[in-house]
Amino acid sequence: MVTFNLLLVALTVCALQAGRMRFEHSATVAAQTVLGSLAQNMAHALNQEPSLEPERVLTRQLQHLPELQDFLGGRGYAAVVDPQWRQIVRQPSLSAHPDRTAPSFENPELRALLMDAVSGGHFFQRSPASHRWSLGMHIGADESLLLLRRIEGTDYRVLLTLSAWDYLHDWRHERNQAAALVLLFQVVSLIVSVLIHRAWRSQATALRALRFEKGLNQTIVRSAPLAIYTRDTEGRVTAWNPAAEKLFGWTEAEVLGRFLPSVPLATEYQDEDKALRLRVIAGESIPDIEVQRQKVTGEMFDLSASLSPLRDDDGTISGFLTIAADVTARKQVERQVEFLAYRDVLTGLPNRSLLQDRFAQAIARAERHHRKVALLFLDLDHFKTINDSLGHATGDALLKEVARRLSDGMRESDTISRQGGDEFLVVLSDLEGTEMITPVLLKIRERLQQPLLFDGHELSISSSIGVALYPDDGLDFETLLKKADTALYRAKDAGRNQARFFDEQMNTEAVDHLRLKNGLHRALSRGELELHYQPQFDLRTGAVIGVEALLRWRHPEEGLISPARFVPVAEDSGLIVPIGEWVIRQACAQAMAWRQAGLPPLLMAVNLSAVQFRRGDVQTIVAQALRDTGLAPELLELELTESILLQNTERVLEGVDQIKQLGVKLSIDDFGTGYSSLAYLKRFAVDKLKIDQSFVHDLARDSDNAAIVRAIIQMAAGLGLRTIAEGVEDAEVLAVLRRFGCDEAQGYFLARPLPATEFAELVKRFEATPFDMEAISRV
Ligand SMILES: Nc1nc2c(ncn2[C@@H]2O[C@H](COP(=O)(O)O[C@H]3[C@@H](O)[C@H](n4cnc5c(=O)[nH]c(N)nc54)O[C@@H]3COP(=O)(O)O)[C@@H](O)[C@H]2O)c(=O)[nH]1
């Protein structure tokens, strides 16, 4: 721009210079013409009037040329000089215009020049400032043209000067206009330059910012820890950063321009990928999705990705951007958490929460299609015994195997869940009728009964199952669960390895069970429990030698309730532990009270429940009771059932051993109904066998029972154990027992259980007159 301006100025100056020369040339030509005709006129006038003084003629000629004034302009003049170079006339006159001084012809150098010119015919001289002094043509402050011509035939000369001021008047005007234009142009171009400069500067800044932004973006993309990649609308990769290389395993070179490698991507993922692509290229931004994808190695991993469309300048979608991160670790934790929340850790089966969910779905389907749903409550028989005797590892393995067997045999739509321990729940859905349930129950039984081999132990397992039905037995999970539980209870009660469908009778019993359980909580604290005492007779002497403490519950509304009714409830709820403790203390205290009242020393027999061994600390309680009451240990006998001894756990073994070490006697209650193992009789140093009343009460009429009773008595004698028969209801039985050599007897025939005071009176009576056993034998 500057160069252009300089060029423009130079050109303008040149053009002006040329213009000036043109003006000067025109003025010179015109001056020559005028001077020529002046000289001619004057020569002619001199010729016409030879008589007249030439100076007069020449003066008159010059003064009578008014039109010359216009030609000379404001600053020029014409003059006639004589041969001695003196001005004889001048127009305009010097007096009128003293400023228009003639050049000094006294300068000999100038005069010589002029003479040369005159001898050459005519002469003109431009007077540039540089020559002014040398030529001595100073005719004022202005530059001037000076022309001189000799008048023909004389030595007079006509002189004409034209001021540059006058003849360059038009040129000056043009020059000023040009200068103004150039100036204007310069100003405009300056403004334009400034504006252009400014625009250029902002454009440069924008470009720099753009370049910086681009560089920054590239740095961010390349160093980002997130996989960033773009694809065109067809799905071909158009950009692929290092984190994407690291994440997927394919290099940029391998994927650019290609569809994301799908080797060997499962069809479902391809479909899912395509569906996502179609959504994004339709303009949707998908901010946060979690999908599974494959690495180059084929390994699956979890990806969290955001997808956004990429648009051209005109807004057309040309592809899409994916920003993704590997979230496998988090997803694994989530899956683990979900697993723990909805699965049983040991077996992997759904837990109760998931089962309830599936149950709700089954109910919804059943409602729609008028179907039934069955809830099976399954409990493994004797699992506790297996667990305790073979160890928890075997127990766990057994539970897993049961879970596997149950799962294998079920339909997809059914759900099996472990509730904890050895309890399982099964939801059978979409049942057209109840007849569809029995085959499932048989299948379960058959599958579970297949022998199992664990650590060299062959086990066979069975289960008890309670069944409740939707909608017949209830409409919600909790109701059906309660009813299935009730039915299960009945199945177990019926001897295990059974299945029972819930019926309303069960419900009544279950309600009763609940009522009793709630009442029992209060019974102890309100003093509603009491002990009755049934005497035990020596079959040889007829004397009362012992007493069995039998628990009673004096219910405020129902009166006396049998332990046969409430002890199982107390065992179920664990209340048997505090109740049993109370019984031991009460029985010991009563025995001491009778001793202090003068009754003969009687062996006090107290029943113990298996639950007291499992959950309580019987040995400590017994020791404490003996200490507190002062009863001699040998006057206390604890009646254990075979099931207690069969538990065979460290806890039970230790407990029984410690009791035995106290000096307390042990008897086996209900002997003959269980396993009747001789091993535990020896192991626990049992003192007495109590023959179960089921063998005793029709002993006289049932030869089988008679044979069993006789065998028990003989075996006990052989082992040095005493025997007592319970449930003696008639003299005949008593006579047979005596004949068989049984040591003791107890039963309604001899005496019913009595409250403490009545019992004391009875003992006193029999102390005075023992039961006549001889008379019985004569019956
Ligand atoms: N864990 C505990 N169990 C206890 C306790 N007190 C009793 N029980 C057990 O409850 C069951 C029922 O006992 P109960 O109703 O007291 O019945 C006992 C006797 O009354 C009854 N009996 C006695 N003689 C006869 C008879 O000639 N005929 C007949 N039908 N019944 C008779 O037998 C029961 C005594 O049984 P046992 O204990 O096996 O000797 C019962 O199983 C009790 O054990 C307790 O405090 N804790």
PDB file of C-alpha atoms and ligand atoms in Angstrom, residues 531 534 536 548-552 562-568 571 576 579-580 583 606-610 612 639 669-670 690 692-693 697 726-730 746-749 751-753, ligand 1:
ATOM      1  CA  LEU A 531     -45.112 -78.487  88.042  1.00  0.00           C
ATOM      2  CA  GLN A 534     -46.083 -88.312  89.224  1.00  0.00           C
ATOM      3  CA  GLN A 536     -42.453 -93.774  90.402  1.00  0.00           C
ATOM      4  CA  GLU A 548     -41.260 -87.170  87.588  1.00  0.00           C
ATOM      5  CA  ALA A 549     -41.743 -83.438  87.385  1.00  0.00           C
ATOM      6  CA  LEU A 550     -44.284 -82.667  84.661  1.00  0.00           C
ATOM      7  CA  LEU A 551     -44.878 -79.181  83.466  1.00  0.00           C
ATOM      8  CA  ARG A 552     -48.347 -77.594  83.338  1.00  0.00           C
ATOM      9  CA  SER A 562     -50.883 -80.109  78.642  1.00  0.00           C
ATOM     10  CA  PRO A 563     -47.182 -79.868  77.856  1.00  0.00           C
ATOM     11  CA  ALA A 564     -47.900 -82.145  74.872  1.00  0.00           C
ATOM     12  CA  ARG A 565     -49.580 -79.047  73.383  1.00  0.00           C
ATOM     13  CA  PHE A 566     -47.310 -76.246  74.372  1.00  0.00           C
ATOM     14  CA  VAL A 567     -43.821 -77.802  74.742  1.00  0.00           C
ATOM     15  CA  PRO A 568     -43.427 -78.170  70.923  1.00  0.00           C
ATOM     16  CA  GLU A 571     -39.240 -75.642  71.490  1.00  0.00           C
ATOM     17  CA  ILE A 576     -38.097 -73.899  76.155  1.00  0.00           C
ATOM     18  CA  ILE A 579     -38.862 -72.453  80.745  1.00  0.00           C
ATOM     19  CA  GLY A 580     -36.615 -75.530  81.067  1.00  0.00           C
ATOM     20  CA  VAL A 583     -38.391 -76.381  85.625  1.00  0.00           C
ATOM     21  CA  VAL A 606     -36.797 -83.824  85.034  1.00  0.00           C
ATOM     22  CA  ASN A 607     -37.414 -83.851  81.261  1.00  0.00           C
ATOM     23  CA  LEU A 608     -34.921 -82.075  79.049  1.00  0.00           C
ATOM     24  CA  SER A 609     -35.538 -80.943  75.507  1.00  0.00           C
ATOM     25  CA  ALA A 610     -32.976 -81.250  72.699  1.00  0.00           C
ATOM     26  CA  GLN A 612     -32.044 -76.843  75.677  1.00  0.00           C
ATOM     27  CA  GLU A 639     -34.555 -87.643  81.219  1.00  0.00           C
ATOM     28  CA  ASP A 669     -36.897 -91.307  77.857  1.00  0.00           C
ATOM     29  CA  ASP A 670     -39.289 -92.971  75.395  1.00  0.00           C
ATOM     30  CA  LYS A 690     -37.579 -95.531  80.435  1.00  0.00           C
ATOM     31  CA  ASP A 692     -41.963 -95.876  76.066  1.00  0.00           C
ATOM     32  CA  GLN A 693     -45.609 -96.097  77.062  1.00  0.00           C
ATOM     33  CA  HIS A 697     -49.924 -99.775  77.954  1.00  0.00           C
ATOM     34  CA  GLU A 726     -44.248 -95.573  81.879  1.00  0.00           C
ATOM     35  CA  GLY A 727     -47.942 -95.576  81.010  1.00  0.00           C
ATOM     36  CA  VAL A 728     -48.970 -98.404  83.292  1.00  0.00           C
ATOM     37  CA  GLU A 729     -52.724 -98.218  83.246  1.00  0.00           C
ATOM     38  CA  ASP A 730     -53.774-101.543  84.646  1.00  0.00           C
ATOM     39  CA  GLN A 746     -45.130 -95.173  86.595  1.00  0.00           C
ATOM     40  CA  GLY A 747     -48.670 -94.741  85.349  1.00  0.00           C
ATOM     41  CA  TYR A 748     -52.244 -93.757  86.006  1.00  0.00           C
ATOM     42  CA  PHE A 749     -52.898 -97.158  87.514  1.00  0.00           C
ATOM     43  CA  ALA A 751     -50.959 -92.572  90.489  1.00  0.00           C
ATOM     44  CA  ARG A 752     -51.654 -89.608  88.227  1.00  0.00           C
ATOM     45  CA  PRO A 753     -49.443 -86.522  88.191  1.00  0.00           C
TER      46      PRO A 753
HETATM   47  N1  LIG B   1     -39.070 -80.829  77.869  1.00  0.00           N
HETATM   48  C1  LIG B   1     -40.025 -81.083  78.742  1.00  0.00           C
HETATM   49  N2  LIG B   1     -40.997 -81.911  78.432  1.00  0.00           N
HETATM   50  C2  LIG B   1     -41.957 -82.113  79.333  1.00  0.00           C
HETATM   51  C3  LIG B   1     -41.963 -81.490  80.541  1.00  0.00           C
HETATM   52  N3  LIG B   1     -43.061 -81.898  81.210  1.00  0.00           N
HETATM   53  C4  LIG B   1     -43.684 -82.755  80.435  1.00  0.00           C
HETATM   54  N4  LIG B   1     -43.012 -82.875  79.302  1.00  0.00           N
HETATM   55  C5  LIG B   1     -43.323 -83.738  78.185  1.00  0.00           C
HETATM   56  O1  LIG B   1     -44.566 -83.419  77.737  1.00  0.00           O
HETATM   57  C6  LIG B   1     -45.154 -84.599  77.219  1.00  0.00           C
HETATM   58  C7  LIG B   1     -46.535 -84.721  77.791  1.00  0.00           C
HETATM   59  O2  LIG B   1     -46.405 -84.764  79.200  1.00  0.00           O
HETATM   60  P1  LIG B   1     -47.660 -84.956  80.077  1.00  0.00           P
HETATM   61  O3  LIG B   1     -48.847 -84.462  79.424  1.00  0.00           O
HETATM   62  O4  LIG B   1     -47.271 -84.473  81.414  1.00  0.00           O
HETATM   63  O5  LIG B   1     -47.762 -86.468  80.063  1.00  0.00           O
HETATM   64  C8  LIG B   1     -46.937 -87.247  80.944  1.00  0.00           C
HETATM   65  C9  LIG B   1     -47.794 -88.070  81.813  1.00  0.00           C
HETATM   66  O6  LIG B   1     -48.866 -87.330  82.327  1.00  0.00           O
HETATM   67  C10 LIG B   1     -48.219 -89.139  80.916  1.00  0.00           C
HETATM   68  N5  LIG B   1     -48.619 -90.331  81.638  1.00  0.00           N
HETATM   69  C11 LIG B   1     -48.149 -90.871  82.798  1.00  0.00           C
HETATM   70  N6  LIG B   1     -48.777 -92.005  83.065  1.00  0.00           N
HETATM   71  C12 LIG B   1     -49.628 -92.271  82.067  1.00  0.00           C
HETATM   72  C13 LIG B   1     -50.557 -93.265  81.775  1.00  0.00           C
HETATM   73  O7  LIG B   1     -50.711 -94.251  82.526  1.00  0.00           O
HETATM   74  N7  LIG B   1     -51.276 -93.197  80.638  1.00  0.00           N
HETATM   75  C14 LIG B   1     -51.086 -92.111  79.773  1.00  0.00           C
HETATM   76  N8  LIG B   1     -51.836 -92.049  78.684  1.00  0.00           N
HETATM   77  N9  LIG B   1     -50.243 -91.143  80.035  1.00  0.00           N
HETATM   78  C15 LIG B   1     -49.529 -91.192  81.134  1.00  0.00           C
HETATM   79  O8  LIG B   1     -47.036 -89.410  80.178  1.00  0.00           O
HETATM   80  C16 LIG B   1     -46.247 -88.253  80.093  1.00  0.00           C
HETATM   81  C17 LIG B   1     -44.894 -88.550  80.657  1.00  0.00           C
HETATM   82  O9  LIG B   1     -44.120 -88.789  79.576  1.00  0.00           O
HETATM   83  P2  LIG B   1     -42.576 -88.971  79.743  1.00  0.00           P
HETATM   84  O10 LIG B   1     -41.934 -87.645  79.925  1.00  0.00           O
HETATM   85  O11 LIG B   1     -42.133 -89.580  78.456  1.00  0.00           O
HETATM   86  O12 LIG B   1     -42.401 -89.792  80.891  1.00  0.00           O
HETATM   87  C18 LIG B   1     -44.288 -85.734  77.553  1.00  0.00           C
HETATM   88  O13 LIG B   1     -43.555 -86.153  76.459  1.00  0.00           O
HETATM   89  C19 LIG B   1     -43.384 -85.174  78.564  1.00  0.00           C
HETATM   90  O14 LIG B   1     -42.087 -85.749  78.533  1.00  0.00           O
HETATM   91  C20 LIG B   1     -40.924 -80.628  80.872  1.00  0.00           C
HETATM   92  O15 LIG B   1     -40.856 -80.037  81.946  1.00  0.00           O
HETATM   93  N10 LIG B   1     -39.974 -80.443  79.949  1.00  0.00           N
END
